[in-house]
Structures are given as C-alpha cells and as structure tokens.
C-alpha cells in the first residue's frame, strides 16, 4: 500500500491528503436540510448529512489527490450512526480509487492493540468466517505506551500490506508539553523518531517504509532533524493552512527525491466555500470550491517538494 | 461522579473495577452457539454473543463492585456491530447502578478531542436536539499530545460531572520505552503525574479529583512516587492478576485513608471459569465463577488498603 501511495503521489504530482473531518457546522445548509427532512434532527440525520457532504467532496477531488484522511472523532461524536458514516465514507473513498488514512490515534497493550488493528486494518474471525469492518489502508497510532503497543498493529499490517503513521511531533500548540522535553540531550520526539525508523526498516516497501510518522507542519525546524533520523519513513503532515503551516515552509519534510511527505488539509479544503477566497462558488457549489482549493494547494506545495 | 465512585467503593469495601474486555475466545460455547444460531457466524452474531456474556457477568457481580470498565478495542474489532454491543453494555451496566469507565485511550488536538468527549461523556447537538451516545461516566486518555489535547475532555466532563483517567505509567512491559526516560533527572511518567495533579486540583470532588491517573499494578515502586505527586488523583490500576500484580503489592497505590485507587481485573474475573481454581463451576456457570473471583479479589486487596 505504501508503494501504491507513493506511485499515486508521483503520478498526480500531489503530495496531498484531504482530511475528511466534517464538523456539522461545515456542512452546507441545503445538505443538512435534505438529510434532516428524511431522517429528522437525529444522530442518523447527522450521519447522513456528513456522508452526503463527504461523497460530494470525494466526487470533486478524487482525480486530483492520492488519499483522504477521515478523522474518526468527528464521526464517533455521533455514536453508532456516526460510525456508520465513517465506515461508508471509507468504503466510498476506496470505490473511487483513493487511499484511505484512518486518523484514529489508537494504542493500547498487546492483545488490545491487536483488536484495534483487526477492526481497522485487518479481518475479524467469527466462527469460520472473516469480516473486514472499516476499510482503512493506513492508520495513525499513539506511541506513548511503547513498542509492545505499536508492534501488534505492525504485525496485522504486515499480513494485510497496510501501514501506520506514528505520532512523533504533533501540530498542536501544547505538543511540546511532553514531546519536546529533553532526554539525554535530545527531545522525546526524536527518540520516537528513532523507534519509527527502527520499526520501519523491518517493514519496507520499494523505497519507503510501511511505518510512517506524523510531524506537524507548524514545526519545520524539528522536521528537518526528524527527516534525517527516519529517512525511509513517509511523513504525514497535519497543520497546513488553518493551523498555520504554508507550502514554502514545508521543504524540510521532503527528501531530495521530492518524496517522503504527504500534507494534510482538512478545513482548508472541505470548508473552502466558507473562505472569502472561494466565496464566488457559493454554498451550493461547495464541492467545486473544494476542488479549486486542492488545485491551489497543489501549486503552493510545489515550493516545498520541486527540487 | 467521582464522589459517587468513592462512596460506592467505601460502602462495598471493594476498590474493584471489572474489566469487560470480552475476547470471543472467553465467551462460553453455549453463549456463542445461541447467538450464532440466531444471527449466524457474523459480526452481529459476535456482538450479540459478547453482549449476552457481559450481561450475565454484570448480573452476577453488580452488587459486589462499584464499577465496570469496558475496553472499547474488544468491541471495535467487530466494527459497527461491536460498537452496538459496547453501547448496550454501557447502558446495561448503568441500569444496574454501576459506574462505567470507558477504556478508550483517546487524545487528539483541541476540537477533535472535544468531538471524542461529546461522543463518550457528553451530548451531541443535532439541530435543536441533544443526544447522548455512549453512556460512560469516566474515560481513559492518552497524554502524549499535551495539555490542549487533554483539557477539551476536562471541559466537557466539567459540564457533565464526569471524569477522566490519564495514562501515566502503563502496565505493559514496554511502557518504559518512553515513559521511564529521564527528563531533568525524573522519569517522563512523573512529569505526566505532575500535570495530572495540576489539572486535577482545578476539578475537585469532595475528597478526590475528577482527573485521575492510570498506573499499572506491575510497577508498585513507581506508584509510591506517583501517589505523592498526585495525592488527590484516583488511580486506576490495570495489570492485577493476569499481568502479574498481586494484592499485597498494591499498598503503595492507596492513600492513608484506604482510598485513592481502584484496581481492575479483566480476564481474571470474566474468564474465571477457565482457571483451574474455579473449574468446579463449569462453563455453564461462568457468571458464578466470576462472582467468586470478585469475592476472592476483594479479600486479596484488603492486604493493600486496610490500614
């Protein structure tokens, strides 16, 4: 799957993943009204509104980008109906040829991590049958609990040729509370980066590893150090746009081959129609606004990766 | 809710939480067969088998313990049907008067953490309506992303009078990979403990805080230091029994008032019928075996908290 992701990024010249993090407040009124008319102002109504919103955006951008990244929290907030929307969104994105990165940030002790892995990137055995629940190709993981919380995910991914991105230096302002603290003279996130590299060398695709890292666009200087520590890890880069990162600042995330990073934008793409810049599209053409925002992001990112 | 938890622990003399982590392999054959006959060897069959297993155990132990802790990974592995079993299990436990600790180990950036909080301990707004999805009273959180990933959960908990347990020193063998690394001469888990204390003092119940910590039974010496760092935090203690911790070793987790810790046992209770010690019950009386295992655990733990 890492080979497929890299090949799509090259072909499309777009190291871009569109974050499908649908706050209900992003969903245009006409989409919400249609869902609420059919299902009421209920959790099902919310799930259906989100799913309709997502599919319109996927239809508008699937030929431009290699991947989407649904953020499961935005679905989980609506309970079972939200999780159904998450599952349908993953399946719809797959049907359109997109790589699906499930932003789930899970992590637990051994057998429990394996259970998460089975649900998200593996297959559950029930009697003599096997079932795939959520059709994700990659998932994000939290490393706080150490190797034996991460490696059960890697084990399942090896069986399924799927991959992980491990939180290393996250994009949020407080990420430094623990991640920046110095251990033997080096910040914790670099020690996590060392482990990402070590785990990843044992699970390589053609040029890059199935074990990647999450490093926030908001911290390019730190990315420069991490890029060297884990040269074979693909870096998933959140925090572009809305959180402050810009294309010209992202060069340190990429390797000399122009590869090695995939930049996420969520609100900046899916709620583009709310920005003054794309106001001419109007709420009724929200998906076309998203398409234009992807095209603009693609141009902006060339400052980072075209060598 | 922390006051209710403390008062139940005192009344029942049982600082015990039963971990509802149902591997399908724990579920007795007759329970599985009944579910599979009705729903097939399907994800729904698995979910129904787990739910039937859980309700029988809850019926057998609800008058002995203050709380249960469903581990969401064990449900999430079966996709939507598993999540339905999780939701129903939480609701059934509530209906029997139990405090529900959702072991979800979530954590993300601000608005995303808030979305998780809404789904698990808050209420989702859809149009003019509000909905509660998963009826948890407490949830576990992962602190790796720092204050702005934790505080949105605390904010929702304040509105709902619910609480959190923050992973501090976890029970698994690799927990030391990052948690034990020294920062200015003190291990990372102690720095997390300092934050737990700080966040908790701002959200107090009568004697204990709504912000608790997870510290593994497998590390009593570390618990002794953490107990001093965060005197008002309730400690949720996994790793008793199956993972190696024993009652006599758990004194450092408790304060001088005999309170301050609640010890989890999962497999040791819910799959007690599989142990030689409880073999006389047989698989058909698995829930009675669980009841006896709780009574034995209650006695064993007195070595830790009776001062």
mmCIF file of N, CA and C in Angstrom, chain B residues 20 35 44 86 147 214 223 226 232 235 254 278:
data_model
loop_
_atom_site.group_PDB
_atom_site.id
_atom_site.type_symbol
_atom_site.label_atom_id
_atom_site.label_comp_id
_atom_site.label_asym_id
_atom_site.label_seq_id
_atom_site.Cartn_x
_atom_site.Cartn_y
_atom_site.Cartn_z
ATOM 1 N N UNK B 20 -14.514 -5.347 31.326
ATOM 2 C CA UNK B 20 -15.332 -6.102 30.359
ATOM 3 C C UNK B 20 -14.626 -6.052 29.003
ATOM 4 N N UNK B 35 -26.097 -17.315 20.159
ATOM 5 C CA UNK B 35 -26.052 -16.091 19.348
ATOM 6 C C UNK B 35 -25.865 -16.432 17.868
ATOM 7 N N UNK B 44 -22.681 -9.425 13.683
ATOM 8 C CA UNK B 44 -23.817 -9.260 14.603
ATOM 9 C C UNK B 44 -23.876 -10.428 15.583
ATOM 10 N N UNK B 86 -20.929 -2.488 22.522
ATOM 11 C CA UNK B 86 -20.294 -1.604 23.517
ATOM 12 C C UNK B 86 -21.330 -0.663 24.123
ATOM 13 N N UNK B 147 -1.324 19.341 26.980
ATOM 14 C CA UNK B 147 -2.462 19.963 27.668
ATOM 15 C C UNK B 147 -3.646 20.227 26.740
ATOM 16 N N UNK B 214 -3.850 6.530 35.302
ATOM 17 C CA UNK B 214 -3.674 5.089 35.129
ATOM 18 C C UNK B 214 -2.232 4.749 35.494
ATOM 19 N N UNK B 223 4.528 3.615 41.606
ATOM 20 C CA UNK B 223 3.257 4.108 42.146
ATOM 21 C C UNK B 223 3.482 4.875 43.441
ATOM 22 N N UNK B 226 4.398 8.300 42.491
ATOM 23 C CA UNK B 226 3.267 8.984 41.860
ATOM 24 C C UNK B 226 2.172 9.309 42.880
ATOM 25 N N UNK B 232 -4.434 13.741 45.241
ATOM 26 C CA UNK B 232 -5.888 13.850 45.097
ATOM 27 C C UNK B 232 -6.418 13.103 43.873
ATOM 28 N N UNK B 235 -6.350 6.597 41.354
ATOM 29 C CA UNK B 235 -5.508 5.825 40.440
ATOM 30 C C UNK B 235 -6.278 4.599 39.970
ATOM 31 N N UNK B 254 -2.487 3.160 47.356
ATOM 32 C CA UNK B 254 -3.553 3.717 48.198
ATOM 33 C C UNK B 254 -3.014 4.803 49.114
ATOM 34 N N UNK B 278 -11.312 -22.296 39.567
ATOM 35 C CA UNK B 278 -12.776 -22.164 39.525
ATOM 36 C C UNK B 278 -13.418 -23.219 38.613
#
